[in-house]
Coordinates of C-alpha atoms and ligand atoms in Angstrom, one line a residue:
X1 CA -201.1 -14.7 -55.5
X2 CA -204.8 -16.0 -55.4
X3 CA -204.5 -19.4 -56.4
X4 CA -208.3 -19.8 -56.4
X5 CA -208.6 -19.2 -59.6
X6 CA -210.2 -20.1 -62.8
X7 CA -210.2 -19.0 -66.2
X8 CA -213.1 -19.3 -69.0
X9 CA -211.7 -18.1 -72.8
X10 CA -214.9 -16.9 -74.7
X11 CA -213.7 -17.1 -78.6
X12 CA -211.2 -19.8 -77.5
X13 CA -211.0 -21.0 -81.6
X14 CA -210.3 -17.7 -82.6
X15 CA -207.3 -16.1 -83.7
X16 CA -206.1 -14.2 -80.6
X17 CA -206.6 -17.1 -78.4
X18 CA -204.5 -19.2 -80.9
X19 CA -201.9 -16.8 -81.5
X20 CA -201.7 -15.2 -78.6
X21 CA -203.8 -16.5 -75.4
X22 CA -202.7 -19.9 -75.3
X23 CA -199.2 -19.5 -76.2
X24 CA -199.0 -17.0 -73.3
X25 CA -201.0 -19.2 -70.4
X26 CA -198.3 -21.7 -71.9
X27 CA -195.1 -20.0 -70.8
X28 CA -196.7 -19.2 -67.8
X29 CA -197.3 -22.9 -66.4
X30 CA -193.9 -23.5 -68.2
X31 CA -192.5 -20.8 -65.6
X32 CA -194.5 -22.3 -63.4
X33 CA -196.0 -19.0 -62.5
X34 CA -199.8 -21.2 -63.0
X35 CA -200.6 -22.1 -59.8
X36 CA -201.7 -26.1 -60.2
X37 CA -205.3 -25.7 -59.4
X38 CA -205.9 -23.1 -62.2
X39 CA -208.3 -24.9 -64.7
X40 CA -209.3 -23.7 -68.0
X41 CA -212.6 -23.5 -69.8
X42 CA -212.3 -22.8 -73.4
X43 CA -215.4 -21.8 -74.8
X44 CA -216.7 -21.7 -78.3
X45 CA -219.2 -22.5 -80.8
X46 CA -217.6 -25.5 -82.7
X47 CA -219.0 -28.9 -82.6
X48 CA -215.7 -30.7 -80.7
X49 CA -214.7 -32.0 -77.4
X50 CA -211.9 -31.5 -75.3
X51 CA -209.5 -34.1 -76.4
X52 CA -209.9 -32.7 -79.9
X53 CA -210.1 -29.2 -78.9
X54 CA -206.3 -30.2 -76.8
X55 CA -205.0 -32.3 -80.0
X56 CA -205.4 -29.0 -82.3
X57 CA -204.4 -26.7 -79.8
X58 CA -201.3 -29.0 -79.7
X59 CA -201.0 -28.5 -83.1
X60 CA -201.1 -24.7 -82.9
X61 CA -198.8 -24.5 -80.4
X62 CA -196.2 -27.0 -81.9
X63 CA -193.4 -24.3 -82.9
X64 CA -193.7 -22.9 -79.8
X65 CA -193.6 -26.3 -78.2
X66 CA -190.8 -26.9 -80.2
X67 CA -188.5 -24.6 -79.0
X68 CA -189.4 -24.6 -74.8
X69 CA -187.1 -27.0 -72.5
X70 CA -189.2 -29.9 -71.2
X71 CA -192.1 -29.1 -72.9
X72 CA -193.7 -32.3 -73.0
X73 CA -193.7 -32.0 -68.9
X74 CA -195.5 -28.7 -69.3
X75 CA -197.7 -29.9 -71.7
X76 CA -199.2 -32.4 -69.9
X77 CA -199.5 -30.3 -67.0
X78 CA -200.9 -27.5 -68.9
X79 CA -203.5 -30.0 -71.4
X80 CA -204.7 -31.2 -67.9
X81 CA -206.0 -28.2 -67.2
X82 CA -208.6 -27.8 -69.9
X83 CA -212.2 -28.5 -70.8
X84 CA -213.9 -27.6 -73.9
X85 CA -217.1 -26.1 -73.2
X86 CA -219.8 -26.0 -76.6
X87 CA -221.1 -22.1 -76.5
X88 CA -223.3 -20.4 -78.9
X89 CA -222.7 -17.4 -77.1
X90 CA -225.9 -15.7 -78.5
X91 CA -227.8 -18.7 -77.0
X92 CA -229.2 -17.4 -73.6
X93 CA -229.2 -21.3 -72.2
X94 CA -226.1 -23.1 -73.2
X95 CA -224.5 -20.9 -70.5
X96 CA -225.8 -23.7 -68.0
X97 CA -223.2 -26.0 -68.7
X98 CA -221.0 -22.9 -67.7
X99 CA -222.5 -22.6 -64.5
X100 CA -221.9 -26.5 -64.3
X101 CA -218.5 -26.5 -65.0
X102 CA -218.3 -23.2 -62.4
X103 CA -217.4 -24.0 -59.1
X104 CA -218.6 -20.9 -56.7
X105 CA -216.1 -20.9 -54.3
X106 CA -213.2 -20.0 -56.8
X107 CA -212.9 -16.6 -58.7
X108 CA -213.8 -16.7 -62.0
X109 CA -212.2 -14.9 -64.8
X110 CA -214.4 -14.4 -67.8
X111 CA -211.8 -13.4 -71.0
X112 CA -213.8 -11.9 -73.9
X113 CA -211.9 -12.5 -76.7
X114 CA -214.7 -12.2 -79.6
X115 CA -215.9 -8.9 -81.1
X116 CA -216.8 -6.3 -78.5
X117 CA -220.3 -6.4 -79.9
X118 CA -220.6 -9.5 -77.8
X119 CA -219.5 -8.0 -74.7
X120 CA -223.1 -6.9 -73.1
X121 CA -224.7 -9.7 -73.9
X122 CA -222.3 -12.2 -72.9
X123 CA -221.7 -10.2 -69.6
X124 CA -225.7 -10.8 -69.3
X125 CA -226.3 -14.1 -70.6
X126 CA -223.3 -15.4 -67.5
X127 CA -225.9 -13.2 -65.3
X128 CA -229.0 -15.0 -65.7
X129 CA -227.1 -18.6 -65.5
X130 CA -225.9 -17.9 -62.4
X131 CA -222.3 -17.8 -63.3
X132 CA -221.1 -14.6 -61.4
X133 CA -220.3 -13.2 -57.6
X134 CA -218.6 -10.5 -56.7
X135 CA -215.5 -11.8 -57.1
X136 CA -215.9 -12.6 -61.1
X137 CA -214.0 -10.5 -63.2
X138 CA -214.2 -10.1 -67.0
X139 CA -211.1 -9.3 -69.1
X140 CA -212.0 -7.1 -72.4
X141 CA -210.2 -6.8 -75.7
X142 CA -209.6 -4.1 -77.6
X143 CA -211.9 -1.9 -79.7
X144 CA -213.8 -1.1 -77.1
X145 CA -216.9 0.7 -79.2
X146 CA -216.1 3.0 -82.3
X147 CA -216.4 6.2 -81.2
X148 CA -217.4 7.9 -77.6
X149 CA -221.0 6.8 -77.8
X150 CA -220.9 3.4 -78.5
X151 CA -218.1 2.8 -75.8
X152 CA -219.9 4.3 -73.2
X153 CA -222.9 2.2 -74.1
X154 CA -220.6 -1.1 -74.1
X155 CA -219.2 0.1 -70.8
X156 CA -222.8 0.7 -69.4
X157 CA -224.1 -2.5 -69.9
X158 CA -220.8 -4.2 -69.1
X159 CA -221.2 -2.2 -65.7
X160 CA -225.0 -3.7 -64.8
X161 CA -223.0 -6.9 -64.0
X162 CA -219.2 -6.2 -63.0
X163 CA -217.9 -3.6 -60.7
X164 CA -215.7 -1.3 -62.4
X165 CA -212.8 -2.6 -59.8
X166 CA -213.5 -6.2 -61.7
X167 CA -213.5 -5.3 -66.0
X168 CA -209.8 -5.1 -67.2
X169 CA -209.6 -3.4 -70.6
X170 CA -206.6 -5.0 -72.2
X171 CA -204.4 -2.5 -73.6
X172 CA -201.7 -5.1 -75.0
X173 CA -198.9 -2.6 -75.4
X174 CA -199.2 -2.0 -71.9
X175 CA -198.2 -5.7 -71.1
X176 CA -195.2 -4.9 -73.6
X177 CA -191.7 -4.7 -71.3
X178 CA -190.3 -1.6 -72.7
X179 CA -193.7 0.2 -71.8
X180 CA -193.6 -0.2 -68.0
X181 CA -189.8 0.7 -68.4
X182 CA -190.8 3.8 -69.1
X183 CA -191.9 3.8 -65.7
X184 CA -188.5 2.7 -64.4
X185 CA -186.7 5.4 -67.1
X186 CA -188.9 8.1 -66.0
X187 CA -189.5 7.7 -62.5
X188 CA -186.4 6.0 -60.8
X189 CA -184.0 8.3 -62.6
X190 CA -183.5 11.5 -61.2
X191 CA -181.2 12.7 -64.3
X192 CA -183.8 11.8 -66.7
X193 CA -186.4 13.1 -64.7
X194 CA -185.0 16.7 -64.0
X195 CA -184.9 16.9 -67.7
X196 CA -188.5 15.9 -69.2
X197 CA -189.8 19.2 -69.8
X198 CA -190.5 21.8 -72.6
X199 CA -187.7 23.7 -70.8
X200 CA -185.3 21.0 -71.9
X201 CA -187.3 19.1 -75.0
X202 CA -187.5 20.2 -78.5
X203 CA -190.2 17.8 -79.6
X204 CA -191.2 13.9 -79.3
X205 CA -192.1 11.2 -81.8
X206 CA -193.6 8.0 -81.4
X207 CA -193.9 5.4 -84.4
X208 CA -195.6 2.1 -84.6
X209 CA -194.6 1.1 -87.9
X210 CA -195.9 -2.5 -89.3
X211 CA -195.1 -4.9 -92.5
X212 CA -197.8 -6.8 -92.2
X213 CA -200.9 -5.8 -94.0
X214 CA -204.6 -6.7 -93.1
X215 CA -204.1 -10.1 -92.3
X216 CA -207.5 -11.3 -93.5
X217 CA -209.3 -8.8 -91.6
X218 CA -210.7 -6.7 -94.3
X219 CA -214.4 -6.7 -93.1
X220 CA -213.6 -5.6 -89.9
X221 CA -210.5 -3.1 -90.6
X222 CA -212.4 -1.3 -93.0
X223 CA -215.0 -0.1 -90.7
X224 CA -212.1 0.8 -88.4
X225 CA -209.0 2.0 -90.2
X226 CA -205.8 2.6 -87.9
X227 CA -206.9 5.9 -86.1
X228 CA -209.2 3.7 -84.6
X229 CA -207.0 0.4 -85.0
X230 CA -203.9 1.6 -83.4
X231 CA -204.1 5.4 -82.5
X232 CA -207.2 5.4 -80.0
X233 CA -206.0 2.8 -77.9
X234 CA -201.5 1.9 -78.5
X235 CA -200.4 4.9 -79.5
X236 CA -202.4 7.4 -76.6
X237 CA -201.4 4.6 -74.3
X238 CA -198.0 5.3 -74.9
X239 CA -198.4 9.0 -75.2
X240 CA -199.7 8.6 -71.9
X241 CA -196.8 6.6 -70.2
X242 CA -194.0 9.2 -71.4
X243 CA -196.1 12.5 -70.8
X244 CA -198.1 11.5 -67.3
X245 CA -196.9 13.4 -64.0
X246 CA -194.7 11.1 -61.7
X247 CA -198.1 9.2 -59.6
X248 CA -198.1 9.4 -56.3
X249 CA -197.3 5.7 -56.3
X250 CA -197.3 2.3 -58.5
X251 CA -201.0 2.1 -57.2
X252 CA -203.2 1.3 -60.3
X253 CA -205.8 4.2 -59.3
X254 CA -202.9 6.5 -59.0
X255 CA -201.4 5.6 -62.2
X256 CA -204.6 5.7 -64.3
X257 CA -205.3 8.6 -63.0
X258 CA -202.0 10.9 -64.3
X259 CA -203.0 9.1 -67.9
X260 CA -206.6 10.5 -67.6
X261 CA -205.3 13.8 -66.7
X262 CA -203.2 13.7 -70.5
X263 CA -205.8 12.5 -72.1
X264 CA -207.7 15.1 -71.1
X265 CA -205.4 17.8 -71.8
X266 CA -205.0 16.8 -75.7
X267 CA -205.4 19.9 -77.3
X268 CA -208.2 18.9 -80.2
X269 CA -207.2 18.1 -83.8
X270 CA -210.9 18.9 -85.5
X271 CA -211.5 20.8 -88.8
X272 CA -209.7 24.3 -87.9
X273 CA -206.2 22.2 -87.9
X274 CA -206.9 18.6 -89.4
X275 CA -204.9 20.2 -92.5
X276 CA -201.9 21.2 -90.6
X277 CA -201.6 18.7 -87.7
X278 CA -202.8 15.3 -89.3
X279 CA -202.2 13.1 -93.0
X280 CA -203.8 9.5 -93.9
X281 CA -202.7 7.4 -95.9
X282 CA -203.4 3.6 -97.8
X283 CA -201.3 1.3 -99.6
X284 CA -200.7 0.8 -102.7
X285 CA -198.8 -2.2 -104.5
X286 CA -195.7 -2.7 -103.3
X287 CA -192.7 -4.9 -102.5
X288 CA -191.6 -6.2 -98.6
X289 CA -188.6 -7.7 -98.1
X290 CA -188.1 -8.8 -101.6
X291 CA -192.0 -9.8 -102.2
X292 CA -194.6 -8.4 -104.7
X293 CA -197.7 -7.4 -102.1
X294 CA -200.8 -5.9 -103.5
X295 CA -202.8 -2.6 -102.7
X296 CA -205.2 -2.6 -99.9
X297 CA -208.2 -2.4 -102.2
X298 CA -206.9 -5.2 -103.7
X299 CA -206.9 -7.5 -100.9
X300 CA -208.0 -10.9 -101.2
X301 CA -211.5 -9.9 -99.0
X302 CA -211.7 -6.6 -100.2
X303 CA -215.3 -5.7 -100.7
X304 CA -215.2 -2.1 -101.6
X305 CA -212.3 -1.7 -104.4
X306 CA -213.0 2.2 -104.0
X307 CA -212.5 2.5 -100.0
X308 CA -210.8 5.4 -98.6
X309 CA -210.0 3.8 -95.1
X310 CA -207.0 4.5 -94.0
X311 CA -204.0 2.4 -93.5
X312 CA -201.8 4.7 -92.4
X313 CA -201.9 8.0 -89.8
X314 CA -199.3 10.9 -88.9
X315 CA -200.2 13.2 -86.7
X316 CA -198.4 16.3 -84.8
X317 CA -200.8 16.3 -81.3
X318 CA -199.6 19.2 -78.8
X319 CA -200.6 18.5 -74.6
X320 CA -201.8 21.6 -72.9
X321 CA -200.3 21.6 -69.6
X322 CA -197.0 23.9 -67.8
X323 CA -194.8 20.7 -68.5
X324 CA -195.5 19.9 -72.3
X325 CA -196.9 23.3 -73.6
X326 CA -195.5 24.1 -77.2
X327 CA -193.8 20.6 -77.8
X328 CA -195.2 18.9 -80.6
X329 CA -195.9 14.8 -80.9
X330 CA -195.5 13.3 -83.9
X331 CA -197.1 10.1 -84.2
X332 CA -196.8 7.8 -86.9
X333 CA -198.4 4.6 -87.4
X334 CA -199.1 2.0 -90.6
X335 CA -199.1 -0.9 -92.1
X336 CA -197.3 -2.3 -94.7
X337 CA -194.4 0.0 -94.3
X338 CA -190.7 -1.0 -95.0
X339 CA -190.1 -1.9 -91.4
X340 CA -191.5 -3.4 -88.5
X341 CA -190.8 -1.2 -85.4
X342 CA -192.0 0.5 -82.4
X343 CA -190.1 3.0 -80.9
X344 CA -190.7 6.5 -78.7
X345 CA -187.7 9.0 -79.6
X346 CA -187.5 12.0 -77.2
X347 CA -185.3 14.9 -79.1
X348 CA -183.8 17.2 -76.3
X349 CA -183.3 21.1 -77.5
X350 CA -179.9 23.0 -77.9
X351 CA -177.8 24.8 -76.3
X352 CA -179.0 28.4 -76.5
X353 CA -175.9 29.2 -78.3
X354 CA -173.4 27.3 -80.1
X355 CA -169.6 27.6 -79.4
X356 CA -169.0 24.4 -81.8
X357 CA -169.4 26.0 -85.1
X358 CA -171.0 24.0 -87.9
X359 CA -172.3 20.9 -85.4
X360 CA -175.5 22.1 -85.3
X361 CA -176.7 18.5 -86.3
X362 CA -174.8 16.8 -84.1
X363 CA -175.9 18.8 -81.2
X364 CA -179.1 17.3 -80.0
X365 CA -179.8 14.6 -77.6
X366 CA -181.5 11.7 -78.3
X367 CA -183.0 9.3 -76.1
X368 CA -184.5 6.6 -78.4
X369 CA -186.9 4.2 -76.5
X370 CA -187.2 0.7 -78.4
X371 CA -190.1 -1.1 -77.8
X372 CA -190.0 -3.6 -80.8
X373 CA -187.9 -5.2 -82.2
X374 CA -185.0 -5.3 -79.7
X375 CA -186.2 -3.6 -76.8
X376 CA -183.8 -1.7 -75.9
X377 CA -182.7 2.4 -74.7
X378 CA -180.1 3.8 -76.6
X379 CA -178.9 7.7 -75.6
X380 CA -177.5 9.6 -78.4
X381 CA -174.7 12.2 -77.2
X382 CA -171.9 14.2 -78.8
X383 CA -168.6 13.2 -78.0
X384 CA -164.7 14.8 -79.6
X385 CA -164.0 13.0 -82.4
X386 CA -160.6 11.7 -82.1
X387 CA -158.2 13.0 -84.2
X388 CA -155.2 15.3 -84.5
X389 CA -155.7 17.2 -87.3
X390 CA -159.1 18.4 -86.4
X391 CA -158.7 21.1 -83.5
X392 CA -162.2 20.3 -82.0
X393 CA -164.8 18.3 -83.8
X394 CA -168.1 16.5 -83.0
X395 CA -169.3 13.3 -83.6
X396 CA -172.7 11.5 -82.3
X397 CA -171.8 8.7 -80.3
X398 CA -174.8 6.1 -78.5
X399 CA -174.8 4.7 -75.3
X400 CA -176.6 1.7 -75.3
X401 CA -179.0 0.0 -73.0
X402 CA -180.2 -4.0 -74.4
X403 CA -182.9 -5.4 -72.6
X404 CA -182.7 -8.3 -74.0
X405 CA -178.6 -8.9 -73.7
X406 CA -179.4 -7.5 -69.4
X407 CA -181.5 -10.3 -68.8
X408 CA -179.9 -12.9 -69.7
X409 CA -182.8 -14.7 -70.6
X410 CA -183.2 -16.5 -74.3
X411 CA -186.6 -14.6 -75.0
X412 CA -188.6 -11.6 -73.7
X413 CA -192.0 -12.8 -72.1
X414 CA -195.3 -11.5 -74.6
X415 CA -196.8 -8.9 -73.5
X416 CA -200.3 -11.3 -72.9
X417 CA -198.2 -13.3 -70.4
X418 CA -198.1 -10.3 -67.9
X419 CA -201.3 -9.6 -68.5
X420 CA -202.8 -12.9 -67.4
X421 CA -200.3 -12.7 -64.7
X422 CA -201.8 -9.3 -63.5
X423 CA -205.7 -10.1 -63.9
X424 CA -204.2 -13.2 -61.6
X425 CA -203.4 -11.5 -59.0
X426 CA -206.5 -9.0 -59.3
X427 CA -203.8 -5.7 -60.0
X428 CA -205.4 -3.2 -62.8
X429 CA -202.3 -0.9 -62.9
X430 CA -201.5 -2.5 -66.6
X431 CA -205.5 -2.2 -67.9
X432 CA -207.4 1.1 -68.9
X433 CA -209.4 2.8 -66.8
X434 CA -212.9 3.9 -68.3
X435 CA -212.2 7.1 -67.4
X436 CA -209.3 6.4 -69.7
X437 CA -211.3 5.0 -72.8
X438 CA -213.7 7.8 -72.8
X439 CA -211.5 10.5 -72.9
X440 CA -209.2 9.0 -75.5
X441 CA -212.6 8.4 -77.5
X442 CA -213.8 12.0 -77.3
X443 CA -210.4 13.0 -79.1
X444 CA -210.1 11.1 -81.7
X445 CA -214.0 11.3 -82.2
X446 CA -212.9 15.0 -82.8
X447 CA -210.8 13.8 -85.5
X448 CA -212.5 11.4 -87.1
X449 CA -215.4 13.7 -87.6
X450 CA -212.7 16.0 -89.4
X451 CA -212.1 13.2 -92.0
X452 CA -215.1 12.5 -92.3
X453 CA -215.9 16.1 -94.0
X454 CA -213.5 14.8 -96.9
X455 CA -210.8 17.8 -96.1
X456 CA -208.7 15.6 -95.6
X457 CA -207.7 12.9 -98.6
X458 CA -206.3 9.8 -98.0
X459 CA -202.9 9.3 -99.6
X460 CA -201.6 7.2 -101.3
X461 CA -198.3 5.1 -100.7
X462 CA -196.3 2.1 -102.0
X463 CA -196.3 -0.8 -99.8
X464 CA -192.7 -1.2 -98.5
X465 CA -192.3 2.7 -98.4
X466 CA -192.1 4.8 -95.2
X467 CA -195.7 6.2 -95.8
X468 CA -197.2 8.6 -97.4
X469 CA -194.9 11.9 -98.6
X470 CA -197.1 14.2 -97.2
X471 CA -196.3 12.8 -93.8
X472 CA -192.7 14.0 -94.4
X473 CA -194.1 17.2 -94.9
X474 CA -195.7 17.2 -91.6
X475 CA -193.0 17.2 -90.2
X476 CA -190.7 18.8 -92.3
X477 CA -192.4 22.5 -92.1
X478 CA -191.2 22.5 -88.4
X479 CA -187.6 21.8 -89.7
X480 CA -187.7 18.5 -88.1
X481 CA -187.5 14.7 -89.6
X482 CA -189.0 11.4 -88.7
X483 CA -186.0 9.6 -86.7
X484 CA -184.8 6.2 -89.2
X485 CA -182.6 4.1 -87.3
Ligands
LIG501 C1 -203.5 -4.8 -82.6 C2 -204.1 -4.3 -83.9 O1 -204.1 -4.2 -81.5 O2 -202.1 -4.5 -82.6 C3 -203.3 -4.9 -85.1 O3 -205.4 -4.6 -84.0 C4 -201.8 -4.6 -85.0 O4 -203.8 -4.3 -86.3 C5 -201.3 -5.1 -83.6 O5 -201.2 -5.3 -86.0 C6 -199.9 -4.6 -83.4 O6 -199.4 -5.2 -82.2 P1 -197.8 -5.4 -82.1 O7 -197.7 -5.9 -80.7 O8 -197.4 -6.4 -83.1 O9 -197.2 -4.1 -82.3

């Protein structure tokens, strides 16, 4: 591992570094997988300086404190490490105290966490002070423009200043466990392999199903709805990881590249099928987990009591290549829904004909790939039921695979601690490839155009539900259900 390293948090008193970053470069140093010498620079606007900036981080990170082993060692190994830099980022020349605090003969990792509108000039404004080599590399949240257009022009100017080899586009859920075990499920099982076909798959569905609503991030969701939120970048991503041809090896380049190749071979949902193959949806009032919630144009923020951003997406997307030709995707994502849970479920066709009479339902195979909560493989096969009096009947038996129970471990590292780790060691195998951005752009751009004809409403649903009823329907005119666990 390069232990040359430093890292600089842009937005470092925002709400992903607080939630998420920090927490993360925590249990690392905690695992002791920080090398010593790593030093942080957290950078933002506020008027404080480091000992304050380290007493409220303290503060933020108390629960999580609260529960690691020895955490007071780790903490003062890990408050050691800061500085707080004071950054208007749109100020040209406060990045010289950047440069000062840069020491040139260590790589620098530049993490963007502020809104991607910030992202050129940032990446220019570390230009002109001097604060990059060729080893720098910049780490780039998610959304990564709005549509096609807009990303390419982010990842243009981004490009003036850091080789392509040196920008890792975070793509969180890639960072998530269950995701790269669908490498291992896929790839180092031959009897799964042999078997991940149309020849041998009826169809696949992959939810990403949320209680939470906007969180305080009206202004910003409503531009963006969860097409754009969740679809363009989570849900593709994942498409991606249970669709892509085998690579020719765990080599980042050769990786990204099978995910390109899907991408690219999404057959387009545009105003010909938008009726058929897609339904949105937006909360209304509702009740989760026993509490009254409101309507999402009656959020606290809401600005625009007569938006018709959605909240919620199905869709039923179809790949055209020889392996996945005529085998639908549902995909499902939303907020406020009854339950929080990500999960891939790949439905495995019948027998050509049926010998067990009147098990129809039982028949299929079902793998069902957990991602959140309980990460975890369960296979769903038919088994005798045991009894006497019956002469031969069916039941639907699961053979279960728990991540969490295999490991033995008391929790399941966050997703952004692998990341780090990865941008560490200078391995983009976990981060999106432009390549990968701009073609996932171009399709939903194809979509969102769609919508934005109005032929397609948004519908309405209760907070609390399972989404809108017309996503039922969806799915229901191919004689197939959403899978419930
Ligand atoms: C983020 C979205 O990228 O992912 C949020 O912007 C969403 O709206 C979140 O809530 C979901 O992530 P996770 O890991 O909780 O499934």
């Amino acid at each position: 591992m390069d232990t040359q390293i430093d890292l600089v948090i842009f937005g470092a008193r925002g709400d992903l570094a607080n939630r998420k970053l920090f927490p993360a470069l925590f249990w690392l140093d905690h695992a002791r997988l920080l090398a010593d010498s790593v030093r942080i620079a957290a950078v933002a606007r506020d008027d404080i300086d480091t000992s304050e900036f380290i007493k409220q981080t303290a503060k933020t990170l108390e629960p999580i404190l609260a529960n690691a082993s020895s955490s007071e060692i780790t903490w003062d190994r890990f408050s050691q490490r800061f500085d707080y830099i004071k950054i208007d980022f749109a100020e040209a020349k406060q990045y010289a105290t950047l440069a000062e605090w840069r020491n040139p003969d260590r790589t620098m990792i530049y993490y963007l966490a502020t809104p991607p509108t910030l992202f050129g000039s940032i990446s220019q404004y570390l230009h002109r002070a001097d604060c990059l080599n060729e080893s720098s590399r910049i780490v780039l949240e998610k959304p990564i423009g709005h549509n096609q257009q807009s990303s390419t022009s982010v990842n243009d100017t981004v490009a003036q200043f850091f080789s392509e080899r040196n920008i890792y586009r975070i793509d969180h859920y890639l960072g998530k466990e269950t995701v790269q075990n669908l490498l291992a499920l896929r790839f180092a099982n031959r009897m799964i392999n042999s078997q991940w076909d149309n020849t041998c798959i009826d169809h696949i569905q992959i939810t990403a199903a949320e209680t939470i609503g906007i969180e305080g991030r009206w202004g910003y969701y409503d531009q963006v709805g969860q097409l754009r939120d969740m679809v363009q970048n989570h849900l593709l991503q994942l498409l991606c990881m249970v669709a892509m041809e085998p690579p020719n090896s765990l080599q980042a380049d050769e990786i990204r590249a099978e995910k390109v190749k899907i991408l690219r071979a999404l057959s387009p949902i545009n105003s010909s099928n938008i009726t058929e193959q897609a339904v949105r949806g937006q909360y209304s009032a509702g009740w989760i987990a026993g509490t009254p919630v409101v309507g999402y144009t009656e959020e606290e923020d809401c600005s625009n009591t007569t938006s018709d951003t959605e909240t919620y997406v199905a869709l039923k997307a179809f790949i055209d290549n020889w392996r996945w030709a005529g085998v639908p995707f549902y995909l499902r994502t939303g907020k406020r829904l009854k339950e929080k849970v990500t999960q891939v479920i790949i439905t495995y066709k019948n027998h050509p004909h049926a010998i067990f009479p009147g098990h129809l339902d039982e028949a299929n195979n079902r793998l069902v790939i957990r991602l959140q909560p309980n990460e975890g493989i369960q296979l769903e096969m038919v088994s005798k039921k045991q009894s006497l009096n019956d002469r031969l009947s069916l039941e639907r038996r699961t053979l279960n695979l728990d991540f969490f129970d295999s490991t033995g471990d008391t929790r399941i590292p966050d997703a952004y601690e692998r990341l780090f780790l990865e941008v560490i060691k200078g391995d983009q195998w976990l981060f999106v490839s432009r390549e990968e951005i701009d073609a996932s752009w171009k399709w939903c751009d194809d979509l969102i155009d769609a919508w934005e004809d109005k032929t397609v409403r948004t519908n309405a649903y209760p907070a609390g539900s399972s989404g809108p009823s017309r996503a039922e329907i969806l799915i229901e005119k191919d004689q197939r259900s959403w899978y419930e666990n």
